């Protein structure tokens, strides 16, 4: 039978991850720390409801998402919608030549996915590149990919159209691809 | 004249006077948007067919498709790592 202390210790092992995520979705560090503390306290209170259907980290991420949504609603300025042009004017046209095909000179082929995903360097550079995403692009990418919010949930928080959302996610992925290629020569296949 | 939407509209609008359907050729830029999007949602069937036809002919887009999958897998790995 787990004691309260055992539960708290186990939850605390996820503190670093939760803080890393919260920092990218709150306007300042103090708020991020508060949100993570609230998340862990909630998780401790509700621990008997955790049935192990998902991993503990997944369950904690869901609680974090709900705590974050509370902070966003409390201060709508931080998640205020931007018009598409405000988050950088990148539209990636330079990567494609006149007829709409990939520009041969700039296209980079990567090594195999299985190899890359198993390498710490890949995850490190990805982490840096995620941090460098422009504000709104980065928020949307985190909400979608890390918090696993649905299109409707994201649109609910940001008050944007579905097509605006898809453009932001496309930009996020293209920007990450280019950032990875720029920052790690080991990414490319021979 | 009834208005058709989505996949039906694309096919019908491409039918020539002889009634032959022409396949709408994707450019790599359009394909790249579909491939990125397909990481989050299934594409409607006509887009899937167009994309598959394009991928058969374009090795760079096949590479890009793998890159999009690698990115998604990378983010999953990033989530699993303790810090």
PDB file of C-alpha atoms in Angstrom:
ATOM      1  CA  UNK A   1       0.000   0.000   0.000  1.00  0.00           C
ATOM      2  CA  UNK A   2       1.614   3.262  -1.145  1.00  0.00           C
ATOM      3  CA  UNK A   3       2.003   5.959   1.470  1.00  0.00           C
ATOM      4  CA  UNK A   4       1.279   9.579   0.685  1.00  0.00           C
ATOM      5  CA  UNK A   5       5.008  10.143   0.726  1.00  0.00           C
ATOM      6  CA  UNK A   6       5.650   7.362  -1.810  1.00  0.00           C
ATOM      7  CA  UNK A   7       3.058   8.850  -4.141  1.00  0.00           C
ATOM      8  CA  UNK A   8       4.529  12.331  -3.811  1.00  0.00           C
ATOM      9  CA  UNK A   9       8.046  11.043  -4.527  1.00  0.00           C
ATOM     10  CA  UNK A  10       6.866   9.244  -7.634  1.00  0.00           C
ATOM     11  CA  UNK A  11       5.003  12.299  -8.909  1.00  0.00           C
ATOM     12  CA  UNK A  12       8.021  14.517  -8.215  1.00  0.00           C
ATOM     13  CA  UNK A  13      10.101  12.547 -10.718  1.00  0.00           C
ATOM     14  CA  UNK A  14       7.965  14.182 -13.414  1.00  0.00           C
ATOM     15  CA  UNK A  15       8.523  17.714 -12.127  1.00  0.00           C
ATOM     16  CA  UNK A  16      11.335  18.554 -14.562  1.00  0.00           C
ATOM     17  CA  UNK A  17       9.352  17.478 -17.602  1.00  0.00           C
ATOM     18  CA  UNK A  18       6.188  19.303 -16.500  1.00  0.00           C
ATOM     19  CA  UNK A  19       8.177  22.491 -15.856  1.00  0.00           C
ATOM     20  CA  UNK A  20       9.865  22.249 -19.261  1.00  0.00           C
ATOM     21  CA  UNK A  21       6.442  22.111 -20.927  1.00  0.00           C
ATOM     22  CA  UNK A  22       4.843  24.769 -18.713  1.00  0.00           C
ATOM     23  CA  UNK A  23       7.664  27.239 -19.392  1.00  0.00           C
ATOM     24  CA  UNK A  24       6.827  27.151 -23.089  1.00  0.00           C
ATOM     25  CA  UNK A  25       3.153  27.812 -22.460  1.00  0.00           C
ATOM     26  CA  UNK A  26       3.170  30.547 -19.807  1.00  0.00           C
ATOM     27  CA  UNK A  27       4.418  34.135 -20.052  1.00  0.00           C
ATOM     28  CA  UNK A  28       6.867  33.906 -17.138  1.00  0.00           C
ATOM     29  CA  UNK A  29       8.740  31.399 -15.028  1.00  0.00           C
ATOM     30  CA  UNK A  30       6.923  32.154 -11.747  1.00  0.00           C
ATOM     31  CA  UNK A  31       3.626  31.276 -13.373  1.00  0.00           C
ATOM     32  CA  UNK A  32       5.110  28.101 -14.831  1.00  0.00           C
ATOM     33  CA  UNK A  33       6.316  27.009 -11.370  1.00  0.00           C
ATOM     34  CA  UNK A  34       2.858  27.711  -9.882  1.00  0.00           C
ATOM     35  CA  UNK A  35       1.071  25.753 -12.581  1.00  0.00           C
ATOM     36  CA  UNK A  36       3.349  22.753 -12.100  1.00  0.00           C
ATOM     37  CA  UNK A  37       2.902  22.838  -8.312  1.00  0.00           C
ATOM     38  CA  UNK A  38      -0.894  22.945  -8.796  1.00  0.00           C
ATOM     39  CA  UNK A  39      -0.644  20.053 -11.226  1.00  0.00           C
ATOM     40  CA  UNK A  40       1.306  17.869  -8.819  1.00  0.00           C
ATOM     41  CA  UNK A  41      -0.988  18.740  -5.892  1.00  0.00           C
ATOM     42  CA  UNK A  42      -4.052  17.883  -7.967  1.00  0.00           C
ATOM     43  CA  UNK A  43      -2.428  14.647  -9.077  1.00  0.00           C
ATOM     44  CA  UNK A  44      -1.643  13.739  -5.476  1.00  0.00           C
ATOM     45  CA  UNK A  45      -5.216  14.418  -4.355  1.00  0.00           C
ATOM     46  CA  UNK A  46      -6.683  12.439  -7.251  1.00  0.00           C
ATOM     47  CA  UNK A  47      -4.097   9.687  -7.340  1.00  0.00           C
ATOM     48  CA  UNK A  48      -6.651   7.006  -6.488  1.00  0.00           C
ATOM     49  CA  UNK A  49      -8.385   7.932  -9.777  1.00  0.00           C
ATOM     50  CA  UNK A  50      -5.294   7.075 -11.806  1.00  0.00           C
ATOM     51  CA  UNK A  51      -6.018   3.595 -13.080  1.00  0.00           C
ATOM     52  CA  UNK A  52      -2.901   3.048 -15.129  1.00  0.00           C
ATOM     53  CA  UNK A  53      -4.785   2.992 -18.447  1.00  0.00           C
ATOM     54  CA  UNK A  54      -2.278   5.505 -19.800  1.00  0.00           C
ATOM     55  CA  UNK A  55       1.207   6.178 -18.494  1.00  0.00           C
ATOM     56  CA  UNK A  56       1.554   8.366 -15.412  1.00  0.00           C
ATOM     57  CA  UNK A  57       3.247  11.032 -17.526  1.00  0.00           C
ATOM     58  CA  UNK A  58       0.338  11.107 -19.968  1.00  0.00           C
ATOM     59  CA  UNK A  59      -2.110  11.440 -17.072  1.00  0.00           C
ATOM     60  CA  UNK A  60      -0.057  14.261 -15.554  1.00  0.00           C
ATOM     61  CA  UNK A  61       0.127  16.017 -18.930  1.00  0.00           C
ATOM     62  CA  UNK A  62      -3.675  16.039 -19.073  1.00  0.00           C
ATOM     63  CA  UNK A  63      -3.866  17.614 -15.604  1.00  0.00           C
ATOM     64  CA  UNK A  64      -1.198  20.143 -16.665  1.00  0.00           C
ATOM     65  CA  UNK A  65      -3.236  20.984 -19.758  1.00  0.00           C
ATOM     66  CA  UNK A  66      -6.295  21.762 -17.629  1.00  0.00           C
ATOM     67  CA  UNK A  67      -4.284  23.898 -15.192  1.00  0.00           C
ATOM     68  CA  UNK A  68      -2.748  25.772 -18.128  1.00  0.00           C
ATOM     69  CA  UNK A  69      -6.179  26.401 -19.632  1.00  0.00           C
ATOM     70  CA  UNK A  70      -7.193  28.020 -16.335  1.00  0.00           C
ATOM     71  CA  UNK A  71      -4.200  30.384 -16.507  1.00  0.00           C
ATOM     72  CA  UNK A  72      -4.857  31.229 -20.153  1.00  0.00           C
ATOM     73  CA  UNK A  73      -8.441  32.122 -19.371  1.00  0.00           C
ATOM     74  CA  UNK A  74      -7.332  34.247 -16.444  1.00  0.00           C
ATOM     75  CA  UNK A  75      -5.104  36.316 -18.728  1.00  0.00           C
ATOM     76  CA  UNK A  76      -6.243  36.237 -22.335  1.00  0.00           C
ATOM     77  CA  UNK A  77      -3.453  38.581 -23.430  1.00  0.00           C
ATOM     78  CA  UNK A  78      -0.902  35.830 -23.515  1.00  0.00           C
ATOM     79  CA  UNK A  79      -2.874  33.596 -25.867  1.00  0.00           C
ATOM     80  CA  UNK A  80      -4.289  36.534 -27.821  1.00  0.00           C
ATOM     81  CA  UNK A  81      -4.633  35.708 -31.492  1.00  0.00           C
ATOM     82  CA  UNK A  82      -2.120  37.104 -33.967  1.00  0.00           C
ATOM     83  CA  UNK A  83      -2.839  37.676 -37.600  1.00  0.00           C
ATOM     84  CA  UNK A  84      -0.935  35.223 -39.765  1.00  0.00           C
ATOM     85  CA  UNK A  85       1.686  37.742 -40.845  1.00  0.00           C
ATOM     86  CA  UNK A  86       2.689  38.753 -37.334  1.00  0.00           C
ATOM     87  CA  UNK A  87       4.492  35.565 -36.385  1.00  0.00           C
ATOM     88  CA  UNK A  88       7.184  35.879 -39.050  1.00  0.00           C
ATOM     89  CA  UNK A  89       6.611  36.161 -42.770  1.00  0.00           C
ATOM     90  CA  UNK A  90       8.136  32.804 -43.638  1.00  0.00           C
ATOM     91  CA  UNK A  91       6.236  31.030 -46.348  1.00  0.00           C
ATOM     92  CA  UNK A  92       9.052  28.748 -47.522  1.00  0.00           C
ATOM     93  CA  UNK A  93       8.768  29.728 -51.197  1.00  0.00           C
ATOM     94  CA  UNK A  94      12.560  29.817 -51.429  1.00  0.00           C
ATOM     95  CA  UNK A  95      12.636  26.032 -50.963  1.00  0.00           C
ATOM     96  CA  UNK A  96      10.638  25.446 -54.146  1.00  0.00           C
ATOM     97  CA  UNK A  97      11.621  26.325 -57.695  1.00  0.00           C
ATOM     98  CA  UNK A  98       9.405  27.899 -60.313  1.00  0.00           C
ATOM     99  CA  UNK A  99       7.446  24.821 -61.338  1.00  0.00           C
ATOM    100  CA  UNK A 100       6.616  24.072 -57.697  1.00  0.00           C
ATOM    101  CA  UNK A 101       9.093  21.207 -57.167  1.00  0.00           C
ATOM    102  CA  UNK A 102      11.679  21.073 -54.367  1.00  0.00           C
ATOM    103  CA  UNK A 103      14.743  23.138 -55.144  1.00  0.00           C
ATOM    104  CA  UNK A 104      17.429  20.482 -55.691  1.00  0.00           C
ATOM    105  CA  UNK A 105      20.270  22.520 -54.178  1.00  0.00           C
ATOM    106  CA  UNK A 106      18.608  23.133 -50.827  1.00  0.00           C
ATOM    107  CA  UNK A 107      16.695  19.903 -50.221  1.00  0.00           C
ATOM    108  CA  UNK A 108      18.263  17.735 -47.513  1.00  0.00           C
ATOM    109  CA  UNK A 109      17.595  14.005 -47.227  1.00  0.00           C
ATOM    110  CA  UNK A 110      17.856  12.642 -43.676  1.00  0.00           C
ATOM    111  CA  UNK A 111      19.299   9.371 -42.375  1.00  0.00           C
ATOM    112  CA  UNK A 112      16.840   6.654 -41.450  1.00  0.00           C
ATOM    113  CA  UNK A 113      14.116   7.495 -38.898  1.00  0.00           C
ATOM    114  CA  UNK A 114      14.953   4.484 -36.707  1.00  0.00           C
ATOM    115  CA  UNK A 115      18.577   5.617 -36.372  1.00  0.00           C
ATOM    116  CA  UNK A 116      17.734   9.254 -35.752  1.00  0.00           C
ATOM    117  CA  UNK A 117      15.078   8.736 -33.101  1.00  0.00           C
ATOM    118  CA  UNK A 118      17.446   6.532 -31.105  1.00  0.00           C
ATOM    119  CA  UNK A 119      20.162   9.218 -31.004  1.00  0.00           C
ATOM    120  CA  UNK A 120      20.325  11.650 -28.084  1.00  0.00           C
ATOM    121  CA  UNK A 121      21.787  14.336 -30.355  1.00  0.00           C
ATOM    122  CA  UNK A 122      18.590  14.328 -32.403  1.00  0.00           C
ATOM    123  CA  UNK A 123      16.407  14.853 -29.339  1.00  0.00           C
ATOM    124  CA  UNK A 124      18.763  17.593 -28.039  1.00  0.00           C
ATOM    125  CA  UNK A 125      18.767  19.564 -31.255  1.00  0.00           C
ATOM    126  CA  UNK A 126      14.998  19.062 -31.567  1.00  0.00           C
ATOM    127  CA  UNK A 127      14.580  20.470 -28.054  1.00  0.00           C
ATOM    128  CA  UNK A 128      16.607  23.591 -28.987  1.00  0.00           C
ATOM    129  CA  UNK A 129      14.686  24.013 -32.223  1.00  0.00           C
ATOM    130  CA  UNK A 130      11.332  23.714 -30.461  1.00  0.00           C
ATOM    131  CA  UNK A 131      12.458  26.466 -28.055  1.00  0.00           C
ATOM    132  CA  UNK A 132      13.367  28.694 -30.992  1.00  0.00           C
ATOM    133  CA  UNK A 133       9.993  28.512 -32.737  1.00  0.00           C
ATOM    134  CA  UNK A 134       8.370  31.958 -33.054  1.00  0.00           C
ATOM    135  CA  UNK A 135       5.828  32.741 -30.326  1.00  0.00           C
ATOM    136  CA  UNK A 136       2.444  31.768 -31.743  1.00  0.00           C
ATOM    137  CA  UNK A 137       3.832  28.949 -33.901  1.00  0.00           C
ATOM    138  CA  UNK A 138       5.532  27.462 -30.852  1.00  0.00           C
ATOM    139  CA  UNK A 139       2.433  27.750 -28.656  1.00  0.00           C
ATOM    140  CA  UNK A 140       0.273  25.994 -31.196  1.00  0.00           C
ATOM    141  CA  UNK A 141       2.840  23.266 -31.781  1.00  0.00           C
ATOM    142  CA  UNK A 142       3.141  22.582 -28.041  1.00  0.00           C
ATOM    143  CA  UNK A 143      -0.635  22.573 -27.559  1.00  0.00           C
ATOM    144  CA  UNK A 144      -1.149  20.175 -30.451  1.00  0.00           C
ATOM    145  CA  UNK A 145       1.824  17.824 -30.137  1.00  0.00           C
ATOM    146  CA  UNK A 146       2.710  17.845 -26.447  1.00  0.00           C
ATOM    147  CA  UNK A 147      -0.589  18.608 -24.697  1.00  0.00           C
ATOM    148  CA  UNK A 148      -2.396  16.669 -27.447  1.00  0.00           C
ATOM    149  CA  UNK A 149      -5.186  19.212 -27.641  1.00  0.00           C
ATOM    150  CA  UNK A 150      -7.705  18.668 -30.424  1.00  0.00           C
ATOM    151  CA  UNK A 151      -8.303  21.218 -33.179  1.00  0.00           C
ATOM    152  CA  UNK A 152     -11.490  22.333 -31.436  1.00  0.00           C
ATOM    153  CA  UNK A 153      -9.765  22.686 -28.068  1.00  0.00           C
ATOM    154  CA  UNK A 154      -6.965  24.805 -29.549  1.00  0.00           C
ATOM    155  CA  UNK A 155      -9.412  26.928 -31.494  1.00  0.00           C
ATOM    156  CA  UNK A 156     -11.349  27.405 -28.278  1.00  0.00           C
ATOM    157  CA  UNK A 157      -8.317  28.840 -26.508  1.00  0.00           C
ATOM    158  CA  UNK A 158      -6.897  30.922 -29.348  1.00  0.00           C
ATOM    159  CA  UNK A 159     -10.021  31.930 -31.227  1.00  0.00           C
ATOM    160  CA  UNK A 160      -8.539  31.126 -34.653  1.00  0.00           C
ATOM    161  CA  UNK A 161      -9.940  29.331 -37.669  1.00  0.00           C
ATOM    162  CA  UNK A 162      -9.056  25.731 -38.441  1.00  0.00           C
ATOM    163  CA  UNK A 163      -7.150  26.765 -41.571  1.00  0.00           C
ATOM    164  CA  UNK A 164      -5.118  29.341 -39.609  1.00  0.00           C
ATOM    165  CA  UNK A 165      -4.263  26.533 -37.202  1.00  0.00           C
ATOM    166  CA  UNK A 166      -3.112  24.226 -40.031  1.00  0.00           C
ATOM    167  CA  UNK A 167      -0.923  26.996 -41.465  1.00  0.00           C
ATOM    168  CA  UNK A 168       0.725  27.495 -38.071  1.00  0.00           C
ATOM    169  CA  UNK A 169       1.354  23.766 -37.650  1.00  0.00           C
ATOM    170  CA  UNK A 170       2.762  23.536 -41.202  1.00  0.00           C
ATOM    171  CA  UNK A 171       5.068  26.451 -40.422  1.00  0.00           C
ATOM    172  CA  UNK A 172       6.131  24.826 -37.168  1.00  0.00           C
ATOM    173  CA  UNK A 173       7.088  21.578 -38.882  1.00  0.00           C
ATOM    174  CA  UNK A 174       8.884  23.270 -41.777  1.00  0.00           C
ATOM    175  CA  UNK A 175      10.751  25.574 -39.383  1.00  0.00           C
ATOM    176  CA  UNK A 176      11.769  22.586 -37.236  1.00  0.00           C
ATOM    177  CA  UNK A 177      12.982  20.695 -40.310  1.00  0.00           C
ATOM    178  CA  UNK A 178      15.142  23.624 -41.433  1.00  0.00           C
ATOM    179  CA  UNK A 179      16.399  24.294 -37.914  1.00  0.00           C
ATOM    180  CA  UNK A 180      17.439  20.660 -37.438  1.00  0.00           C
ATOM    181  CA  UNK A 181      19.231  20.658 -40.797  1.00  0.00           C
ATOM    182  CA  UNK A 182      21.027  23.903 -39.993  1.00  0.00           C
ATOM    183  CA  UNK A 183      22.137  22.859 -36.514  1.00  0.00           C
ATOM    184  CA  UNK A 184      23.167  19.247 -36.998  1.00  0.00           C
ATOM    185  CA  UNK A 185      25.176  18.193 -40.034  1.00  0.00           C
ATOM    186  CA  UNK A 186      24.918  14.609 -38.794  1.00  0.00           C
ATOM    187  CA  UNK A 187      21.244  14.643 -39.710  1.00  0.00           C
ATOM    188  CA  UNK A 188      21.859  14.342 -43.440  1.00  0.00           C
ATOM    189  CA  UNK A 189      22.304  11.055 -45.217  1.00  0.00           C
ATOM    190  CA  UNK A 190      25.556  10.569 -47.123  1.00  0.00           C
TER     191      UNK A 190
ATOM    192  CA  UNK B   1     -27.266  22.496 -61.341  1.00  0.00           C
ATOM    193  CA  UNK B   2     -26.460  20.767 -58.052  1.00  0.00           C
ATOM    194  CA  UNK B   3     -23.349  21.989 -56.231  1.00  0.00           C
ATOM    195  CA  UNK B   4     -20.893  19.254 -55.291  1.00  0.00           C
ATOM    196  CA  UNK B   5     -18.366  19.679 -52.514  1.00  0.00           C
ATOM    197  CA  UNK B   6     -14.967  18.329 -51.531  1.00  0.00           C
ATOM    198  CA  UNK B   7     -13.603  15.341 -53.382  1.00  0.00           C
ATOM    199  CA  UNK B   8     -16.548  15.054 -55.776  1.00  0.00           C
ATOM    200  CA  UNK B   9     -16.123  18.691 -56.828  1.00  0.00           C
ATOM    201  CA  UNK B  10     -12.445  18.200 -57.687  1.00  0.00           C
ATOM    202  CA  UNK B  11     -13.120  15.131 -59.825  1.00  0.00           C
ATOM    203  CA  UNK B  12     -16.147  16.599 -61.593  1.00  0.00           C
ATOM    204  CA  UNK B  13     -14.464  19.912 -62.358  1.00  0.00           C
ATOM    205  CA  UNK B  14     -11.604  18.078 -64.073  1.00  0.00           C
ATOM    206  CA  UNK B  15     -13.797  16.086 -66.404  1.00  0.00           C
ATOM    207  CA  UNK B  16     -13.237  17.048 -69.996  1.00  0.00           C
ATOM    208  CA  UNK B  17     -15.909  17.414 -72.620  1.00  0.00           C
ATOM    209  CA  UNK B  18     -15.309  13.769 -73.561  1.00  0.00           C
ATOM    210  CA  UNK B  19     -16.079  12.754 -69.986  1.00  0.00           C
ATOM    211  CA  UNK B  20     -12.505  11.684 -69.210  1.00  0.00           C
ATOM    212  CA  UNK B  21     -11.308  12.634 -65.731  1.00  0.00           C
ATOM    213  CA  UNK B  22      -7.846  14.166 -65.562  1.00  0.00           C
ATOM    214  CA  UNK B  23      -5.899  13.595 -62.371  1.00  0.00           C
ATOM    215  CA  UNK B  24      -4.975  16.868 -60.690  1.00  0.00           C
ATOM    216  CA  UNK B  25      -1.170  16.862 -60.462  1.00  0.00           C
ATOM    217  CA  UNK B  26       0.193  17.955 -57.110  1.00  0.00           C
ATOM    218  CA  UNK B  27       3.192  20.262 -56.842  1.00  0.00           C
ATOM    219  CA  UNK B  28       5.739  19.455 -54.153  1.00  0.00           C
ATOM    220  CA  UNK B  29       4.739  22.508 -52.145  1.00  0.00           C
ATOM    221  CA  UNK B  30       1.088  21.395 -52.011  1.00  0.00           C
ATOM    222  CA  UNK B  31       2.196  17.852 -51.247  1.00  0.00           C
ATOM    223  CA  UNK B  32       4.356  19.112 -48.368  1.00  0.00           C
ATOM    224  CA  UNK B  33       1.305  20.733 -46.755  1.00  0.00           C
ATOM    225  CA  UNK B  34      -0.707  17.527 -47.096  1.00  0.00           C
ATOM    226  CA  UNK B  35       2.093  15.462 -45.611  1.00  0.00           C
ATOM    227  CA  UNK B  36       2.450  17.813 -42.636  1.00  0.00           C
ATOM    228  CA  UNK B  37      -1.315  17.814 -42.111  1.00  0.00           C
ATOM    229  CA  UNK B  38      -1.583  14.030 -42.328  1.00  0.00           C
ATOM    230  CA  UNK B  39       0.485  13.812 -39.137  1.00  0.00           C
ATOM    231  CA  UNK B  40      -2.504  15.240 -37.266  1.00  0.00           C
ATOM    232  CA  UNK B  41      -5.561  14.191 -39.260  1.00  0.00           C
ATOM    233  CA  UNK B  42      -6.435  11.660 -41.944  1.00  0.00           C
ATOM    234  CA  UNK B  43      -6.672  13.294 -45.327  1.00  0.00           C
ATOM    235  CA  UNK B  44      -9.907  13.087 -47.327  1.00  0.00           C
ATOM    236  CA  UNK B  45      -9.698  10.193 -49.795  1.00  0.00           C
ATOM    237  CA  UNK B  46      -9.107  12.261 -52.937  1.00  0.00           C
ATOM    238  CA  UNK B  47      -6.172  14.076 -51.299  1.00  0.00           C
ATOM    239  CA  UNK B  48      -4.763  10.738 -50.180  1.00  0.00           C
ATOM    240  CA  UNK B  49      -4.972   9.414 -53.750  1.00  0.00           C
ATOM    241  CA  UNK B  50      -3.356  12.545 -55.190  1.00  0.00           C
ATOM    242  CA  UNK B  51      -0.597  12.429 -52.603  1.00  0.00           C
ATOM    243  CA  UNK B  52       0.097   8.741 -53.143  1.00  0.00           C
ATOM    244  CA  UNK B  53       0.348   9.293 -56.912  1.00  0.00           C
ATOM    245  CA  UNK B  54       2.775  12.175 -56.366  1.00  0.00           C
ATOM    246  CA  UNK B  55       4.898  10.193 -53.880  1.00  0.00           C
ATOM    247  CA  UNK B  56       5.314   7.382 -56.402  1.00  0.00           C
ATOM    248  CA  UNK B  57       7.057   9.831 -58.701  1.00  0.00           C
ATOM    249  CA  UNK B  58       8.920  12.139 -56.323  1.00  0.00           C
ATOM    250  CA  UNK B  59      11.791  10.834 -54.195  1.00  0.00           C
ATOM    251  CA  UNK B  60      12.286  14.155 -52.406  1.00  0.00           C
ATOM    252  CA  UNK B  61       8.689  14.162 -51.251  1.00  0.00           C
ATOM    253  CA  UNK B  62       9.099  10.558 -50.100  1.00  0.00           C
ATOM    254  CA  UNK B  63      12.047  11.829 -48.065  1.00  0.00           C
ATOM    255  CA  UNK B  64       9.988  14.718 -46.702  1.00  0.00           C
ATOM    256  CA  UNK B  65       7.209  12.319 -45.707  1.00  0.00           C
ATOM    257  CA  UNK B  66       9.701  10.280 -43.669  1.00  0.00           C
ATOM    258  CA  UNK B  67      11.049  13.505 -42.153  1.00  0.00           C
ATOM    259  CA  UNK B  68       7.563  14.470 -40.952  1.00  0.00           C
ATOM    260  CA  UNK B  69       7.165  11.042 -39.353  1.00  0.00           C
ATOM    261  CA  UNK B  70      10.620  11.304 -37.773  1.00  0.00           C
ATOM    262  CA  UNK B  71       9.700  14.682 -36.293  1.00  0.00           C
ATOM    263  CA  UNK B  72       6.541  13.237 -34.732  1.00  0.00           C
ATOM    264  CA  UNK B  73       8.471  10.290 -33.330  1.00  0.00           C
ATOM    265  CA  UNK B  74      11.132  12.678 -32.040  1.00  0.00           C
ATOM    266  CA  UNK B  75       8.547  14.730 -30.161  1.00  0.00           C
ATOM    267  CA  UNK B  76       7.145  11.538 -28.602  1.00  0.00           C
ATOM    268  CA  UNK B  77      10.652  10.601 -27.456  1.00  0.00           C
ATOM    269  CA  UNK B  78      11.181  14.134 -26.127  1.00  0.00           C
ATOM    270  CA  UNK B  79       8.001  13.758 -24.052  1.00  0.00           C
ATOM    271  CA  UNK B  80       9.205  10.490 -22.556  1.00  0.00           C
ATOM    272  CA  UNK B  81      12.549  11.804 -21.423  1.00  0.00           C
ATOM    273  CA  UNK B  82      12.840  12.882 -17.820  1.00  0.00           C
ATOM    274  CA  UNK B  83      14.607  16.120 -17.123  1.00  0.00           C
TER     275      UNK B  83
END
